[in-house]
PDB file of C-alpha atoms in Angstrom:
ATOM      1  CA  MET A  13     -12.544   8.102   8.094  1.00 58.00           C
ATOM      2  CA  GLU A  14     -13.013   7.845   4.369  1.00 78.00           C
ATOM      3  CA  GLY A  15     -10.916   4.911   3.184  1.00 96.00           C
ATOM      4  CA  LEU A  16      -7.484   3.363   2.910  1.00 98.00           C
ATOM      5  CA  PHE A  17      -4.513   5.409   1.691  1.00 98.00           C
ATOM      6  CA  VAL A  18      -2.481   3.138  -0.581  1.00 98.00           C
ATOM      7  CA  TYR A  19       0.962   4.292  -1.684  1.00 98.00           C
ATOM      8  CA  GLY A  20       2.737   1.174  -2.913  1.00 98.00           C
ATOM      9  CA  THR A  21       1.776  -2.154  -4.428  1.00 98.00           C
ATOM     10  CA  LEU A  22      -1.881  -1.876  -3.392  1.00 98.00           C
ATOM     11  CA  ARG A  23      -2.340   1.020  -5.814  1.00 97.00           C
ATOM     12  CA  PHE A  24      -2.011  -1.374  -8.766  1.00 98.00           C
ATOM     13  CA  PRO A  25      -5.203  -2.915 -10.205  1.00 98.00           C
ATOM     14  CA  GLU A  26      -3.266  -6.080 -11.088  1.00 97.00           C
ATOM     15  CA  VAL A  27      -2.507  -6.669  -7.395  1.00 98.00           C
ATOM     16  CA  LEU A  28      -5.996  -5.766  -6.176  1.00 98.00           C
ATOM     17  CA  ARG A  29      -7.690  -8.098  -8.666  1.00 97.00           C
ATOM     18  CA  VAL A  30      -5.559 -10.979  -7.370  1.00 97.00           C
ATOM     19  CA  LEU A  31      -6.081 -10.180  -3.682  1.00 97.00           C
ATOM     20  CA  LEU A  32      -9.678  -8.930  -3.633  1.00 97.00           C
ATOM     21  CA  GLY A  33     -11.092 -10.214  -6.904  1.00 97.00           C
ATOM     22  CA  ARG A  34     -11.982  -6.627  -7.820  1.00 98.00           C
ATOM     23  CA  VAL A  35     -10.623  -3.085  -7.943  1.00 98.00           C
ATOM     24  CA  PRO A  36     -12.327  -0.788  -5.402  1.00 97.00           C
ATOM     25  CA  ASP A  37     -12.946   2.883  -6.139  1.00 97.00           C
ATOM     26  CA  MET A  38      -9.734   4.920  -5.839  1.00 97.00           C
ATOM     27  CA  ARG A  39      -8.899   8.623  -6.051  1.00 97.00           C
ATOM     28  CA  PRO A  40      -5.512  10.398  -6.011  1.00 98.00           C
ATOM     29  CA  ALA A  41      -4.330  11.700  -2.637  1.00 98.00           C
ATOM     30  CA  THR A  42      -1.254  13.157  -0.963  1.00 98.00           C
ATOM     31  CA  ALA A  43      -0.111  13.257   2.650  1.00 98.00           C
ATOM     32  CA  THR A  44       2.420  15.869   3.746  1.00 98.00           C
ATOM     33  CA  GLY A  45       4.700  14.779   6.574  1.00 98.00           C
ATOM     34  CA  TRP A  46       5.110  11.246   5.228  1.00 98.00           C
ATOM     35  CA  SER A  47       7.444   9.528   2.750  1.00 98.00           C
ATOM     36  CA  VAL A  48       7.113   6.358   0.710  1.00 98.00           C
ATOM     37  CA  ARG A  49      10.543   4.797   1.189  1.00 98.00           C
ATOM     38  CA  ALA A  50      12.318   1.939  -0.491  1.00 98.00           C
ATOM     39  CA  LEU A  51      12.968  -1.014   1.824  1.00 98.00           C
ATOM     40  CA  PRO A  52      16.214  -2.963   2.084  1.00 97.00           C
ATOM     41  CA  GLY A  53      15.979  -6.085  -0.067  1.00 96.00           C
ATOM     42  CA  LYS A  54      12.270  -5.614  -0.876  1.00 97.00           C
ATOM     43  CA  VAL A  55      10.448  -4.602  -4.072  1.00 98.00           C
ATOM     44  CA  TYR A  56       7.589  -2.989  -2.113  1.00 98.00           C
ATOM     45  CA  PRO A  57       7.768   0.240  -0.062  1.00 98.00           C
ATOM     46  CA  GLY A  58       6.991   1.448   3.431  1.00 98.00           C
ATOM     47  CA  LEU A  59       5.310   4.611   4.666  1.00 98.00           C
ATOM     48  CA  VAL A  60       7.299   6.512   7.289  1.00 98.00           C
ATOM     49  CA  ALA A  61       6.929   9.843   9.060  1.00 98.00           C
ATOM     50  CA  ASP A  62       9.063  12.509   7.378  1.00 98.00           C
ATOM     51  CA  PRO A  63       8.575  16.199   8.207  1.00 97.00           C
ATOM     52  CA  ASP A  64       9.944  17.162   4.777  1.00 96.00           C
ATOM     53  CA  GLY A  65       8.109  14.485   2.805  1.00 97.00           C
ATOM     54  CA  VAL A  66       4.961  14.238   0.733  1.00 98.00           C
ATOM     55  CA  ALA A  67       3.545  10.764   0.165  1.00 98.00           C
ATOM     56  CA  ARG A  68       1.646  10.335  -3.093  1.00 98.00           C
ATOM     57  CA  GLY A  69      -0.913   7.606  -3.500  1.00 98.00           C
ATOM     58  CA  LEU A  70      -4.604   6.823  -3.784  1.00 98.00           C
ATOM     59  CA  VAL A  71      -7.496   6.601  -1.351  1.00 98.00           C
ATOM     60  CA  MET A  72      -9.380   3.340  -1.756  1.00 97.00           C
ATOM     61  CA  THR A  73     -13.020   3.354  -0.659  1.00 97.00           C
ATOM     62  CA  GLY A  74     -15.810   0.822  -0.380  1.00 96.00           C
ATOM     63  CA  LEU A  75     -13.831  -1.994   1.249  1.00 96.00           C
ATOM     64  CA  THR A  76     -15.831  -4.609   3.128  1.00 95.00           C
ATOM     65  CA  GLU A  77     -14.768  -5.761   6.602  1.00 95.00           C
ATOM     66  CA  ASP A  78     -13.585  -9.073   5.104  1.00 95.00           C
ATOM     67  CA  GLU A  79     -11.475  -7.195   2.546  1.00 96.00           C
ATOM     68  CA  ARG A  80      -9.968  -4.999   5.279  1.00 95.00           C
ATOM     69  CA  ARG A  81      -9.048  -8.089   7.310  1.00 95.00           C
ATOM     70  CA  LEU A  82      -7.525  -9.724   4.228  1.00 97.00           C
ATOM     71  CA  LEU A  83      -5.389  -6.626   3.484  1.00 97.00           C
ATOM     72  CA  ASP A  84      -4.300  -6.427   7.134  1.00 96.00           C
ATOM     73  CA  ALA A  85      -3.170 -10.073   6.926  1.00 97.00           C
ATOM     74  CA  PHE A  86      -1.460  -9.452   3.589  1.00 97.00           C
ATOM     75  CA  GLU A  87       0.514  -6.497   4.958  1.00 97.00           C
ATOM     76  CA  GLY A  88       1.593  -8.534   7.981  1.00 95.00           C
ATOM     77  CA  ASP A  89       3.324  -7.607  11.227  1.00 95.00           C
ATOM     78  CA  SER A  90       5.928  -5.292   9.682  1.00 95.00           C
ATOM     79  CA  TYR A  91       3.181  -2.728   9.068  1.00 97.00           C
ATOM     80  CA  GLU A  92       0.950  -1.024  11.611  1.00 96.00           C
ATOM     81  CA  PRO A  93      -2.484   0.221  10.552  1.00 96.00           C
ATOM     82  CA  ILE A  94      -2.806   3.882  11.569  1.00 97.00           C
ATOM     83  CA  VAL A  95      -5.030   6.835  10.696  1.00 97.00           C
ATOM     84  CA  ILE A  96      -3.441   9.784   8.891  1.00 97.00           C
ATOM     85  CA  THR A  97      -4.743  13.140   7.702  1.00 97.00           C
ATOM     86  CA  LEU A  98      -4.466  13.705   3.976  1.00 97.00           C
ATOM     87  CA  ASP A  99      -3.678  17.068   2.426  1.00 98.00           C
ATOM     88  CA  ASP A 100      -7.337  17.643   1.524  1.00 96.00           C
ATOM     89  CA  GLY A 101      -8.345  17.208   5.185  1.00 96.00           C
ATOM     90  CA  ARG A 102      -9.792  13.701   4.897  1.00 95.00           C
ATOM     91  CA  ARG A 103      -8.658  11.051   7.347  1.00 96.00           C
ATOM     92  CA  ALA A 104      -7.750   7.605   6.067  1.00 97.00           C
ATOM     93  CA  ARG A 105      -6.206   4.388   7.288  1.00 97.00           C
ATOM     94  CA  ALA A 106      -2.667   3.704   6.095  1.00 98.00           C
ATOM     95  CA  TYR A 107      -0.067   1.022   6.718  1.00 98.00           C
ATOM     96  CA  LEU A 108       2.934   2.456   8.588  1.00 98.00           C
ATOM     97  CA  TRP A 109       6.251   0.619   8.127  1.00 98.00           C
ATOM     98  CA  LYS A 110       7.842  -0.333  11.484  1.00 96.00           C
ATOM     99  CA  ALA A 111      11.391  -1.342  10.469  1.00 96.00           C
ATOM    100  CA  PRO A 112      14.412   0.413   8.889  1.00 96.00           C
ATOM    101  CA  THR A 113      14.131   1.843   5.387  1.00 98.00           C
ATOM    102  CA  GLU A 114      16.469   3.034   2.698  1.00 98.00           C
ATOM    103  CA  PRO A 115      17.167   6.791   2.786  1.00 96.00           C
ATOM    104  CA  TYR A 116      15.442   7.322  -0.562  1.00 97.00           C
ATOM    105  CA  GLU A 117      11.955   7.196  -2.065  1.00 98.00           C
ATOM    106  CA  TRP A 118      10.482   4.047  -3.630  1.00 98.00           C
ATOM    107  CA  ASP A 119      10.434   4.186  -7.427  1.00 98.00           C
ATOM    108  CA  VAL A 120       6.849   3.365  -8.440  1.00 97.00           C
ATOM    109  CA  GLU A 121       7.616   3.533 -12.174  1.00 97.00           C
ATOM    110  CA  ARG A 122      10.512   1.093 -11.840  1.00 98.00           C
ATOM    111  CA  PHE A 123       8.308  -1.281  -9.837  1.00 98.00           C
ATOM    112  CA  ALA A 124       5.587  -1.132 -12.510  1.00 98.00           C
ATOM    113  CA  ARG A 125       8.082  -1.754 -15.276  1.00 98.00           C
ATOM    114  CA  GLU A 126      10.313  -4.403 -13.681  1.00 98.00           C
ATOM    115  CA  GLU A 127       8.620  -6.027 -10.672  1.00 98.00           C
ATOM    116  CA  LEU A 128       4.817  -5.838 -10.945  1.00 98.00           C
ATOM    117  CA  SER A 129       4.228  -9.028 -12.920  1.00 97.00           C
ATOM    118  CA  ALA A 130       6.296 -11.238 -10.599  1.00 98.00           C
ATOM    119  CA  PHE A 131       4.848  -9.486  -7.528  1.00 98.00           C
ATOM    120  CA  ALA A 132       1.294 -10.168  -8.721  1.00 98.00           C
ATOM    121  CA  ASP A 133       2.215 -13.833  -9.227  1.00 97.00           C
ATOM    122  CA  GLY A 134       3.482 -13.964  -5.636  1.00 97.00           C
ATOM    123  CA  CYS A 135       0.238 -12.357  -4.465  1.00 97.00           C
ATOM    124  CA  ARG A 136      -1.694 -15.047  -6.325  1.00 97.00           C
ATOM    125  CA  MET A 137       0.166 -17.762  -4.403  1.00 96.00           C
ATOM    126  CA  TRP A 138      -0.371 -15.915  -1.102  1.00 97.00           C
ATOM    127  CA  ARG A 139      -4.092 -15.515  -1.825  1.00 96.00           C
ATOM    128  CA  ARG A 140      -4.523 -19.223  -2.574  1.00 94.00           C
ATOM    129  CA  ALA A 141      -2.927 -20.065   0.790  1.00 94.00           C
ATOM    130  CA  PHE A 142      -4.949 -17.461   2.732  1.00 90.00           C
ATOM    131  CA  THR A 143      -8.126 -18.826   4.310  1.00 71.00           C
TER     132      THR A 143
END
């Protein structure tokens, strides 16, 4: 396994700097058979199986065990860590969403434009409380 496939808020350096204190190495990646869906009432997305979908994101490498545990805690119980195969044949961990989603894709550009700053502030508060 070569890293963590990030497809939503964890692809943003602003969020990673708050949570991890750094931005790990990341490279573009896609995963056919998956979709990055909008979630009811949430600004962040969820990854779900979709035979017609292609999830676009990044593969993050070089995480320490402590960083992996922190990201698992940050994602919480609504996500399940799984291993998926990316289109280039690599295998990576990803966070699978376990609850209902909207029937449409998450809009990453809209999030970056309208939600990222407030989301990063919320991450800062979460990180301060996390021990």
